[in-house]
Coordinates of C-alpha atoms and ligand atoms in Angstrom, one line a residue:
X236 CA -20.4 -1.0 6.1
X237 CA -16.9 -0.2 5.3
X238 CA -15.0 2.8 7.2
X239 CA -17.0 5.7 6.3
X240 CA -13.9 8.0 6.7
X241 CA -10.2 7.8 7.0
X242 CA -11.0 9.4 10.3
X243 CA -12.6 6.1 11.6
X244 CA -9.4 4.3 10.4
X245 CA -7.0 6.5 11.9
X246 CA -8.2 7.1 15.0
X247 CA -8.7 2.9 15.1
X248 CA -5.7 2.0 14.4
X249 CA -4.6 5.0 16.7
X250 CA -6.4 3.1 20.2
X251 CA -5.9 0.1 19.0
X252 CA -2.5 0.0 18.3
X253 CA -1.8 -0.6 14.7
X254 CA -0.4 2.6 13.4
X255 CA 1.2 5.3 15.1
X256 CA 1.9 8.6 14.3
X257 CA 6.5 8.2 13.9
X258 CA 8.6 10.4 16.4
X259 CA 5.2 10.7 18.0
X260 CA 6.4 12.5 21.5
X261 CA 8.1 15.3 19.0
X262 CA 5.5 16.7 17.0
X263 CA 5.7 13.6 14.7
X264 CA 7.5 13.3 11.4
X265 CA 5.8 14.1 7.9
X266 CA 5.1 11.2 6.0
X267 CA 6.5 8.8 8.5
X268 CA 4.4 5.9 10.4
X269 CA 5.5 2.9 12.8
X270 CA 3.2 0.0 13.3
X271 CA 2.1 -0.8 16.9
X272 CA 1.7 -4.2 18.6
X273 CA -1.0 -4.9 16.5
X274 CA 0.0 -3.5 13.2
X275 CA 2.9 -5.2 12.5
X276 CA 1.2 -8.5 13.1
X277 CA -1.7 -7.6 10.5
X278 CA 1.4 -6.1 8.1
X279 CA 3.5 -9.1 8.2
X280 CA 0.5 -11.9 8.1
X281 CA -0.3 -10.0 4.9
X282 CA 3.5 -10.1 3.4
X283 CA 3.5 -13.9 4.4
X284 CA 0.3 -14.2 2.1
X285 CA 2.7 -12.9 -0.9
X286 CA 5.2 -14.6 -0.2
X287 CA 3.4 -17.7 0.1
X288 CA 1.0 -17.0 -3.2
X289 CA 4.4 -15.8 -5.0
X290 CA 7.6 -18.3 -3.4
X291 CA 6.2 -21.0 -1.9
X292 CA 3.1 -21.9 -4.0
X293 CA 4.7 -22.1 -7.2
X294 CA 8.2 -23.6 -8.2
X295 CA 9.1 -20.9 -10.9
X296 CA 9.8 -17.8 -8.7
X297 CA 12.8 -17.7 -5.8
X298 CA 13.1 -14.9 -3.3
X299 CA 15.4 -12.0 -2.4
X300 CA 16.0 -9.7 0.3
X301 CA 18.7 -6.5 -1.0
X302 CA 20.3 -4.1 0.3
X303 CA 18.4 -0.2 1.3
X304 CA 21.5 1.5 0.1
X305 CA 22.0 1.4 -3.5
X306 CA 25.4 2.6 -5.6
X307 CA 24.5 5.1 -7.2
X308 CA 25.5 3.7 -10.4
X309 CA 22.9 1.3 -10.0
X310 CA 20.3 4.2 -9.9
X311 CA 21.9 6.1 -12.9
X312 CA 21.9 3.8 -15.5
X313 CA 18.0 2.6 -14.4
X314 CA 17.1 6.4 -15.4
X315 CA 15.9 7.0 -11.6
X316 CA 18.7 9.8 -11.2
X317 CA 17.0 11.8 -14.6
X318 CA 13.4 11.0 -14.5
X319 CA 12.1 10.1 -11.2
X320 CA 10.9 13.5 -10.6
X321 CA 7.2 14.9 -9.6
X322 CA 7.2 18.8 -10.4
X323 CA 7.3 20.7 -7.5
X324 CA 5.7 24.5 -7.3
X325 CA 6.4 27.2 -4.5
X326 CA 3.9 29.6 -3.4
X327 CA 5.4 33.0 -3.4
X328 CA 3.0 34.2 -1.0
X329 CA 3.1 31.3 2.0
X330 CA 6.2 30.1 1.2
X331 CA 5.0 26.6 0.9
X332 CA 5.4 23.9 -1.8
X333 CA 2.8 21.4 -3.4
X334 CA 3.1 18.9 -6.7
X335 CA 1.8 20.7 -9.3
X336 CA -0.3 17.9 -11.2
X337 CA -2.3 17.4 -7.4
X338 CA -3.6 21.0 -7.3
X339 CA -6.7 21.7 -8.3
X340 CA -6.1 24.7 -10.8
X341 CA -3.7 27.2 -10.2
X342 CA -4.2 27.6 -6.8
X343 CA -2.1 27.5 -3.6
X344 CA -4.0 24.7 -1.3
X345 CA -2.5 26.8 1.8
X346 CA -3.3 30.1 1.5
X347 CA -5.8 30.8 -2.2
X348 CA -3.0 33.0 -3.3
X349 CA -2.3 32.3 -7.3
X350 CA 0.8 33.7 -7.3
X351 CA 2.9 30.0 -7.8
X352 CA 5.9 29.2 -9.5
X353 CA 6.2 27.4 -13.0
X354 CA 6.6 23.6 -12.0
X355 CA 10.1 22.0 -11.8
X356 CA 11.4 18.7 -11.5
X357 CA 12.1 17.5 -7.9
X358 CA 13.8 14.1 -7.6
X359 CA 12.1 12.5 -4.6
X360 CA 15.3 10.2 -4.2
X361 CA 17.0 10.2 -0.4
X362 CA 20.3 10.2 -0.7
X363 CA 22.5 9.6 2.4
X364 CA 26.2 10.0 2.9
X365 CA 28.4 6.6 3.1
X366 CA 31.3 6.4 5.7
X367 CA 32.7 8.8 7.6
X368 CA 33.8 11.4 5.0
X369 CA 31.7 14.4 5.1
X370 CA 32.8 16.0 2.0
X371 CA 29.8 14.4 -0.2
X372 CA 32.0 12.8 -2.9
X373 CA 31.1 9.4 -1.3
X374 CA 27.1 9.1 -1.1
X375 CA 24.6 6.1 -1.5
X376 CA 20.9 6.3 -2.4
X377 CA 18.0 5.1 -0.5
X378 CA 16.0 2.7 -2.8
X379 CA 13.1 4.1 -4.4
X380 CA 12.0 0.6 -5.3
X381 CA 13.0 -2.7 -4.2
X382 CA 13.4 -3.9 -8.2
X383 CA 16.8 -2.3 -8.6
X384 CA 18.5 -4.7 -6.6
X385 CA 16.6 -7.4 -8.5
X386 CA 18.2 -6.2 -11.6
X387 CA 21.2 -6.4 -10.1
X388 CA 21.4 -9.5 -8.9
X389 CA 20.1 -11.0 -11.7
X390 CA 23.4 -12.7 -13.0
X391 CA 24.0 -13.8 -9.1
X392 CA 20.3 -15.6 -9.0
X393 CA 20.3 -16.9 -12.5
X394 CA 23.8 -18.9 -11.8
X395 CA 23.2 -20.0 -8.4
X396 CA 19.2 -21.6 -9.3
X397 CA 19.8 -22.5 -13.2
X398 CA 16.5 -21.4 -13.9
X399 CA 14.5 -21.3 -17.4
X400 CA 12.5 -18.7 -18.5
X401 CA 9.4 -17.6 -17.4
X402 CA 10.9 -17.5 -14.1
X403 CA 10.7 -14.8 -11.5
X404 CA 12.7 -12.9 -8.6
X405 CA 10.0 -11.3 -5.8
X406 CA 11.4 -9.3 -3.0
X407 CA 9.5 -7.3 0.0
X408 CA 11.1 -4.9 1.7
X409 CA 11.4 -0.6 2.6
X410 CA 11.1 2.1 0.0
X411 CA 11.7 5.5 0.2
X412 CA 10.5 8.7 -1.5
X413 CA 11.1 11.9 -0.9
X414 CA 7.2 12.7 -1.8
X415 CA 6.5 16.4 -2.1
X416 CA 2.9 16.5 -0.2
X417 CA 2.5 13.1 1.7
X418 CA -0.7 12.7 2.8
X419 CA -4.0 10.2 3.8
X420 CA -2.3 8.3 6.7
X421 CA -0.5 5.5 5.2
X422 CA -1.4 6.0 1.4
X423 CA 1.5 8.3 0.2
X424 CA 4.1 8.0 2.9
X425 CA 8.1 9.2 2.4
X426 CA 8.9 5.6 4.2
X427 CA 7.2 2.5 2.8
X428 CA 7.4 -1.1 2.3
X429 CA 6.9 -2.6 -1.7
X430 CA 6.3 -6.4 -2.3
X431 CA 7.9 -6.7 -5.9
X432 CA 7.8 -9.3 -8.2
X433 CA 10.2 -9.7 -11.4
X434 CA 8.7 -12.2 -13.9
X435 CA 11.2 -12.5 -16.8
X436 CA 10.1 -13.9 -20.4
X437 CA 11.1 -14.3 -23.5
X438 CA 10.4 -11.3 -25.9
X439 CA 6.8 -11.7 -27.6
X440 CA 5.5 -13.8 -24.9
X441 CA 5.4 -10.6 -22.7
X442 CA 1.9 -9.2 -23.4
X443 CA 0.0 -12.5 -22.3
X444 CA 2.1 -12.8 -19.2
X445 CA 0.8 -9.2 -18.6
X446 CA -3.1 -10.0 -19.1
X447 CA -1.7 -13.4 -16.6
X448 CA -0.4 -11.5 -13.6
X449 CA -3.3 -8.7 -13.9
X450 CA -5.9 -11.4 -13.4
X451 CA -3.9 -13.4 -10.9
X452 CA -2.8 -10.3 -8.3
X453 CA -6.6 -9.6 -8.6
X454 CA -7.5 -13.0 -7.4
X455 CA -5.0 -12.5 -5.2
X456 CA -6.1 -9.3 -3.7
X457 CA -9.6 -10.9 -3.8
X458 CA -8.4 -13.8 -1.1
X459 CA -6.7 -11.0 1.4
X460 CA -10.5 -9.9 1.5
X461 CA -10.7 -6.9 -1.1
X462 CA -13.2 -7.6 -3.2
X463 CA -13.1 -7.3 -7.2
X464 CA -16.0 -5.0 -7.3
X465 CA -13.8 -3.0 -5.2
X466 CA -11.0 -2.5 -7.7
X467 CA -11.1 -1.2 -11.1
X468 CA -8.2 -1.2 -14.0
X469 CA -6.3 1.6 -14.9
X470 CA -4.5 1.3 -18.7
X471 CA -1.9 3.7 -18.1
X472 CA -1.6 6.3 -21.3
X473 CA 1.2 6.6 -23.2
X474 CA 2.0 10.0 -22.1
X475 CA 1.8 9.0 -18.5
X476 CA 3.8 5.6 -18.3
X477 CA 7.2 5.5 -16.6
X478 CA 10.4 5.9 -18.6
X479 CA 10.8 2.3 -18.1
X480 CA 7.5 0.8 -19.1
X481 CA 5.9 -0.6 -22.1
X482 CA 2.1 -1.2 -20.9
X483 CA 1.3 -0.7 -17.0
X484 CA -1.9 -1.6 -15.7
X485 CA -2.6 0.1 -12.0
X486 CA -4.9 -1.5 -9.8
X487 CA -6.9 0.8 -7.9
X488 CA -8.7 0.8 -5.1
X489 CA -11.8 2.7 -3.8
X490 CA -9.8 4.1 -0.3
X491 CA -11.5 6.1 1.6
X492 CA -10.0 9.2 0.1
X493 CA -11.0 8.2 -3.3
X494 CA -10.3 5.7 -5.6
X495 CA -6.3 5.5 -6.1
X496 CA -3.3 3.0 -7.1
X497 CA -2.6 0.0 -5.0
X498 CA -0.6 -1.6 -7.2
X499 CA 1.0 -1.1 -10.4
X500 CA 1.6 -4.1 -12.8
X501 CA 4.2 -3.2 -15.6
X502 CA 6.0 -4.6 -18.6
X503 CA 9.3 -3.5 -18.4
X504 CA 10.7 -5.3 -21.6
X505 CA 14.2 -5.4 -21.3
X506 CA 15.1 -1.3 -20.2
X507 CA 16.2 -2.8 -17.0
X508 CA 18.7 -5.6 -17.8
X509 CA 19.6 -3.9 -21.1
X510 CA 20.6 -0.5 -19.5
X511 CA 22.8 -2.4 -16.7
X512 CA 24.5 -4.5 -19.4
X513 CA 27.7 -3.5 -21.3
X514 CA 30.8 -4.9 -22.8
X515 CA 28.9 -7.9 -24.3
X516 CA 30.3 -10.1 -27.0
X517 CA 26.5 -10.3 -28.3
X518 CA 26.0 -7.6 -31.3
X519 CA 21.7 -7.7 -30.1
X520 CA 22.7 -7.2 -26.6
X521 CA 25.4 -4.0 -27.2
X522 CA 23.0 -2.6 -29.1
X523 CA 20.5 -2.2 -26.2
X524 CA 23.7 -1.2 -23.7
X525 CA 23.4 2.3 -22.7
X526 CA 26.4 3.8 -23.6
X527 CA 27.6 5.2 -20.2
X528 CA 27.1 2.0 -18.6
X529 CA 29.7 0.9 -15.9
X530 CA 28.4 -2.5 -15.6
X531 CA 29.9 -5.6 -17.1
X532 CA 27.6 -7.8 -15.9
X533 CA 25.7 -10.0 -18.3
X534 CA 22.5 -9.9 -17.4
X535 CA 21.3 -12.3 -20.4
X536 CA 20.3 -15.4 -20.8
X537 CA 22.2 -18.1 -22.9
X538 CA 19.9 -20.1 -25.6
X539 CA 21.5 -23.3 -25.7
X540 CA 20.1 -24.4 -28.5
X541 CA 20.6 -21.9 -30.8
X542 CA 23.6 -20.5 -29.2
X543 CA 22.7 -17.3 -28.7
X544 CA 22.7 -14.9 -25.6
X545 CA 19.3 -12.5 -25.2
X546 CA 17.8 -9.9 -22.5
X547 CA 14.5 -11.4 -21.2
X548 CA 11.5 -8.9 -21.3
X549 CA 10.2 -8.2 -17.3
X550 CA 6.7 -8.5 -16.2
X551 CA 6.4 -6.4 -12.7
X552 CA 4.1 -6.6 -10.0
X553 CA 4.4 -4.0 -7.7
X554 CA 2.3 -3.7 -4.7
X555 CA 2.6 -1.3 -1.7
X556 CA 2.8 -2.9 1.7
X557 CA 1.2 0.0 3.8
X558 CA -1.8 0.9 0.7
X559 CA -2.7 -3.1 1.0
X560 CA -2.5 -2.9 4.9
X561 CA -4.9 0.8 4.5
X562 CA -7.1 -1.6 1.8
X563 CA -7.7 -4.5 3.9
X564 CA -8.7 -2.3 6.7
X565 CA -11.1 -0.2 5.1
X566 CA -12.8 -3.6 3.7
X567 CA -12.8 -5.1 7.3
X568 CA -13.9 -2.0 9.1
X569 CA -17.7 -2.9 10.1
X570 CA -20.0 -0.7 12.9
X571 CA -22.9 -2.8 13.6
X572 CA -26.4 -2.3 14.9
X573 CA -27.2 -4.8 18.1
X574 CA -30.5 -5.9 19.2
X575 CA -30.1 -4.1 22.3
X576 CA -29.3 -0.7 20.7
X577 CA -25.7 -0.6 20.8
X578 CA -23.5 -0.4 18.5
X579 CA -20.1 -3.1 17.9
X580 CA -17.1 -2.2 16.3
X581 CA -16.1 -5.3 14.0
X582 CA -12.7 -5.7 12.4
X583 CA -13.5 -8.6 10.3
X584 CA -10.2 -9.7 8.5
X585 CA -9.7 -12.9 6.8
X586 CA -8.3 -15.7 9.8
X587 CA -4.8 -15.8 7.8
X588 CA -4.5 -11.7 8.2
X589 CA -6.0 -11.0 11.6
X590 CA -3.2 -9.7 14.5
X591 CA -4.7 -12.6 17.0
X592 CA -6.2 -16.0 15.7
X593 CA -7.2 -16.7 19.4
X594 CA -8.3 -15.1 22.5
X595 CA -7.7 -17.3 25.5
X596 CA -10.3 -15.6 28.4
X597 CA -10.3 -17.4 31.6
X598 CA -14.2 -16.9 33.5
X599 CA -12.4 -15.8 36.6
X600 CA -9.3 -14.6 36.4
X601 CA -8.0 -15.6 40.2
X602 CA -9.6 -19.6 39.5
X603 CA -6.5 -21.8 40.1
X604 CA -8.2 -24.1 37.8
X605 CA -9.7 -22.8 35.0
X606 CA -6.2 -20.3 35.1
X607 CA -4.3 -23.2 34.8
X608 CA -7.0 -24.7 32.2
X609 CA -6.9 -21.6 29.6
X610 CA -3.3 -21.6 30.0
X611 CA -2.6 -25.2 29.0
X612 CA -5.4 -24.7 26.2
X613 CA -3.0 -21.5 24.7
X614 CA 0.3 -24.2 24.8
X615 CA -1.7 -26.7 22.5
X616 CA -2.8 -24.0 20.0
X617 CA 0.1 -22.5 19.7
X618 CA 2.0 -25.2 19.0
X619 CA 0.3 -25.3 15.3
X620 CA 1.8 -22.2 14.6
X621 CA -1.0 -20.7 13.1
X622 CA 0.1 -17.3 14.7
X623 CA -0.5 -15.2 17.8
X624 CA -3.2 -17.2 20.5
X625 CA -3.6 -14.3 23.6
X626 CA -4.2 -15.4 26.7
X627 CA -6.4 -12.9 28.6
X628 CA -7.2 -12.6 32.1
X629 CA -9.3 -9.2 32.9
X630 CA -12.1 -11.4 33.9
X631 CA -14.8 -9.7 31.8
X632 CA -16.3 -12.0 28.9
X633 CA -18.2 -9.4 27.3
X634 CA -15.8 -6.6 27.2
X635 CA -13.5 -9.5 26.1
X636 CA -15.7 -9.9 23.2
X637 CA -15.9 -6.4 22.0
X638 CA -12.4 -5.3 22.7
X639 CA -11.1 -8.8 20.2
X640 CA -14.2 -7.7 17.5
X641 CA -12.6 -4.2 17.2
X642 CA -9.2 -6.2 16.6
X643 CA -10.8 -8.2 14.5
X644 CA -9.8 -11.4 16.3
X645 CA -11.8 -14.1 14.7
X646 CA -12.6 -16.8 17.2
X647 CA -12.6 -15.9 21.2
X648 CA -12.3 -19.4 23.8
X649 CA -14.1 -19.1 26.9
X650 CA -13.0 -21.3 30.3
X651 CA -15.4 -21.6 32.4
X652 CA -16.9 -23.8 35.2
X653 CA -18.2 -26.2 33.0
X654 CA -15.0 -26.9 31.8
X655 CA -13.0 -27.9 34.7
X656 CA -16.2 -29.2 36.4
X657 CA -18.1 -31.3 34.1
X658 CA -17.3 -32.3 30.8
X659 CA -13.6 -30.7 29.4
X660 CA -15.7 -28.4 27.0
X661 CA -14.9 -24.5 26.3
X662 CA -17.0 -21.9 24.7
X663 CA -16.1 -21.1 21.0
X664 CA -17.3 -17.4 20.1
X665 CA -17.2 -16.1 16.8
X666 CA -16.3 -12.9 15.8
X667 CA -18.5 -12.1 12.3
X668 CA -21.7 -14.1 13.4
X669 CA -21.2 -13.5 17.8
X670 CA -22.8 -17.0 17.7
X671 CA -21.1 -19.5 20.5
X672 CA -20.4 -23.5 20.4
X673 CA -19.2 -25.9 23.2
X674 CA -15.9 -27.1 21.9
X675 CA -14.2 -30.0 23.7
X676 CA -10.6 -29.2 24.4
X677 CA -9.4 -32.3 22.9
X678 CA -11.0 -31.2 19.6
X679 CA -10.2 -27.3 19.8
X680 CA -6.4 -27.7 17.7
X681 CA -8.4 -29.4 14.6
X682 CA -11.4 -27.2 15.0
X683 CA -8.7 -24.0 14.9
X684 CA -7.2 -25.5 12.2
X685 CA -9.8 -26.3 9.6
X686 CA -11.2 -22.8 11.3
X687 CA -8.0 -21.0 9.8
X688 CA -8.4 -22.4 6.7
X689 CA -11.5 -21.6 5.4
Ligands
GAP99 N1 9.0 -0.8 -9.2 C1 7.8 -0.2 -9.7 C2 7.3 0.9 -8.8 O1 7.9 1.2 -7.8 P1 5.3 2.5 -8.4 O2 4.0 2.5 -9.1 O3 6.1 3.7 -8.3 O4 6.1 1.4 -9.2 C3 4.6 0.6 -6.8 O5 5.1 1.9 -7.0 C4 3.6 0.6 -5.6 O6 4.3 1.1 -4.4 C5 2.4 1.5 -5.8 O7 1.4 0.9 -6.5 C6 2.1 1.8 -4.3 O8 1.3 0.7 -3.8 C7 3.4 1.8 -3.6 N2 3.9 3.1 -3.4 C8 4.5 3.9 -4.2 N3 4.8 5.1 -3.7 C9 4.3 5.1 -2.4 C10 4.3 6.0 -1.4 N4 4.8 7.2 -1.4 N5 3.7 5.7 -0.2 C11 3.1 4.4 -0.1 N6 3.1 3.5 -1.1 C12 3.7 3.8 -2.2

């Protein structure tokens, strides 16, 4: 079974060390997490997954890493500095404030009282002061989503890769949001992490390359152990869409808090290169310049053939970091009934996402030779750099065990007696099925290797 409440998630990821609670030893800070030890291996094996399905599989896509702090400008003439609001409503009787479009009714989720104010728009932008002038004339924003900066540097990729359209620009990096009520763990957090994708082609082939990137981040999500049946497709309405978006399709998820957006996949058109474009020679492209643009960047494309300079439309998947890292949890999280009427904890992510590939456990811990054994075993495997290979010497096989299922470590390699004694073999455990194969050392990099594979 899956986690049967964020409760077992939190408090997991809580002893084992995946997510903490930020500024912890003060009371903590609202919407605010830091990955432990084993977090920010599970977090950045599934980023690497992205990057590879998005960079590194495919020739048409190149990569970017920008800038948090954005000029202002930048965030003003993509609309964020009008629209990116929520409406906010006070309570007149607790004092507190909620987002008006997550109550249920008209009632304060505090205290009961009715007695709120009419809903107002709250930009959830940060914005922080830039150098050491405190008189606010000189501020930058906090990006609310990595694709600004793709925008931006549109002209700079285009002329340094020569690319041709479809092409793409994918980025991963922090987010913020000033989110009015942040809440389930990681879910809706005021500090995240986005993995962004621009896909830019030509007008009127945009609505297939929608349907395209729908199905393939599905597959996608699918290999990173989140199964279809898990997800369901959102059609965004009209009425709801953001002001930059033609279509968006949101993947959601079934969390444990109900089923909610993991990802949103977006046709932009051309709002985003259009409204950063001005002064152009091109009577198509002034006419989609807003007119208080301060950019004279061209961020065009040049048809060779027929001469001509046009905006490419923008397909965008966006996915959040933190929801995919809450996602493949949940879908890992397994309590299982043993024969002898206990009960295992089992982790069981896909090899390529779990924190340890390998645990390393020595049969005695103060044996000069199987010590030296297990520890000449971790040098092989980690030399084909499939990721962490722990070496662990309490000793104890069977709490070894347990302790790597909870952490969702996927194959455990026991050194025993037999090993240094007889015949240079090890015991293989696996995690999902417990059962256990002599191994002979020689063999153990290609068996982890085709293991890590599958
Ligand atoms: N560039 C488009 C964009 O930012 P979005 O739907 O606002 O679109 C994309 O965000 C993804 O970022 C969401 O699907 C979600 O996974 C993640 N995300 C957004 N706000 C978040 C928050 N407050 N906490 C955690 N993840 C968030």
């Amino acid at each position: 079974m899956t986690a049967s409440s964020m409760d077992d998630l939190v408090s997991l990821a809580k002893r084992r060390g995946f997510i903490f609670q930020s500024s912890d030893i003060y009371g903590g800070l609202q919407g605010v997490y830091d990955y432990g030890p084993l977090g920010v291996e599970l977090k950045n094996n599934l980023k690497a997954a992205w990057w590879r399905a998005m960079v590194y599989d495919r020739d048409d896509i190149e990569g970017l890493d920008a800038a948090i702090l954005t000029n202002p400008m930048t965030l003003r003439h993509s609309g964020h500095e009008a629209t990116f609001t929520d409406p906010l409503v006070d309570c007149r009787a607790c004092k507190s404030r909620w987002r008006a479009d997550h109550l249920e009714g008209n009632t304060c989720p505090g205290c009961g009282s009715n007695d709120l104010t009419e809903p107002r728009p709250f930009n959830l932008m940060f914005k922080t002061q830039v150098g050491p002038v405190q008189d606010g004339g000189s501020f930058a924003y906090l990006r609310p989503e990595t694709a600004q900066a793709i925008f931006t540097n549109f002209k700079n990729v285009v002329d340094s890769t020569s690319p041709k359209l479809p092409f793409g620009i994918a980025q991963i990096g922090k987010a913020f949001r000033n989110e009015i009520t942040p809440r389930n763990f990681i879910f809706r957090v005021r500090e995240f992490e986005q993995m962004e994708l621009e896909f830019f082609v030509k007008a009127g082939e945009d609505e297939a390359w929608h349907r395209t990137w729908v199905d393939l981040r599905l597959d996608w999500w699918e290999q990173q152990g989140v199964p279809k049946d898990q997800l369901e497709l959102y059609h965004v309405p009209a009425d709801e869409l953001a002001h930059y978006s033609k279509a968006t399709v949101d993947v959601m998820y079934r969390f444990p808090h109900g089923l909610e957006e993991l990802e949103g996949i977006a046709n932009r058109t051309d709002f985003d290169l259009g409204s950063h474009t001005k002064n152009q020679d091109d009577f198509e492209l002034q006419a989609k310049v807003e007119p208080n643009s301060d950019s004279n960047a061209k961020l065009a494309m040049q048809d060779l053939e027929a001469k001509a300079w046009h905006v490419p439309f923008v397909i965008e998947p966006s996915a959040g970091v933190d929801r995919g890292v809450l996602a493949v949890m949940n879908e890992a999280y397994r309590v299982e009934e043993l024969e002898n009427g206990n009960t295992r904890t089992v982790m069981s992510f896909k090899p390529h996402l779990a924190p340890i590939k390998v645990a390393i456990l020595p049969l005695k811990r103060n044996h000069e030779g199987i010590v030296t054994k297990a520890k000449e075993i971790k040098k092989n495997l980690m030399r084909l750099g499939v990721g962490r290979i722990f070496y662990e010497d309490t000793g104890n096989i069977g709490k070894g065990y347990r302790r790597h299922d909870e952490v969702g470590t996927p194959l455990c390699v026991t050194v025993d007696f037999q090993t240094i004694e007889e015949d240079d073999t090890v015991t293989v455990r696996h995690r999902d099925s417990m059962a256990q194969q002599r191994v002979a050392v020689s063999e153990l990099p290609a068996f982890v290797e085709e293991f890590m594979r599958s």
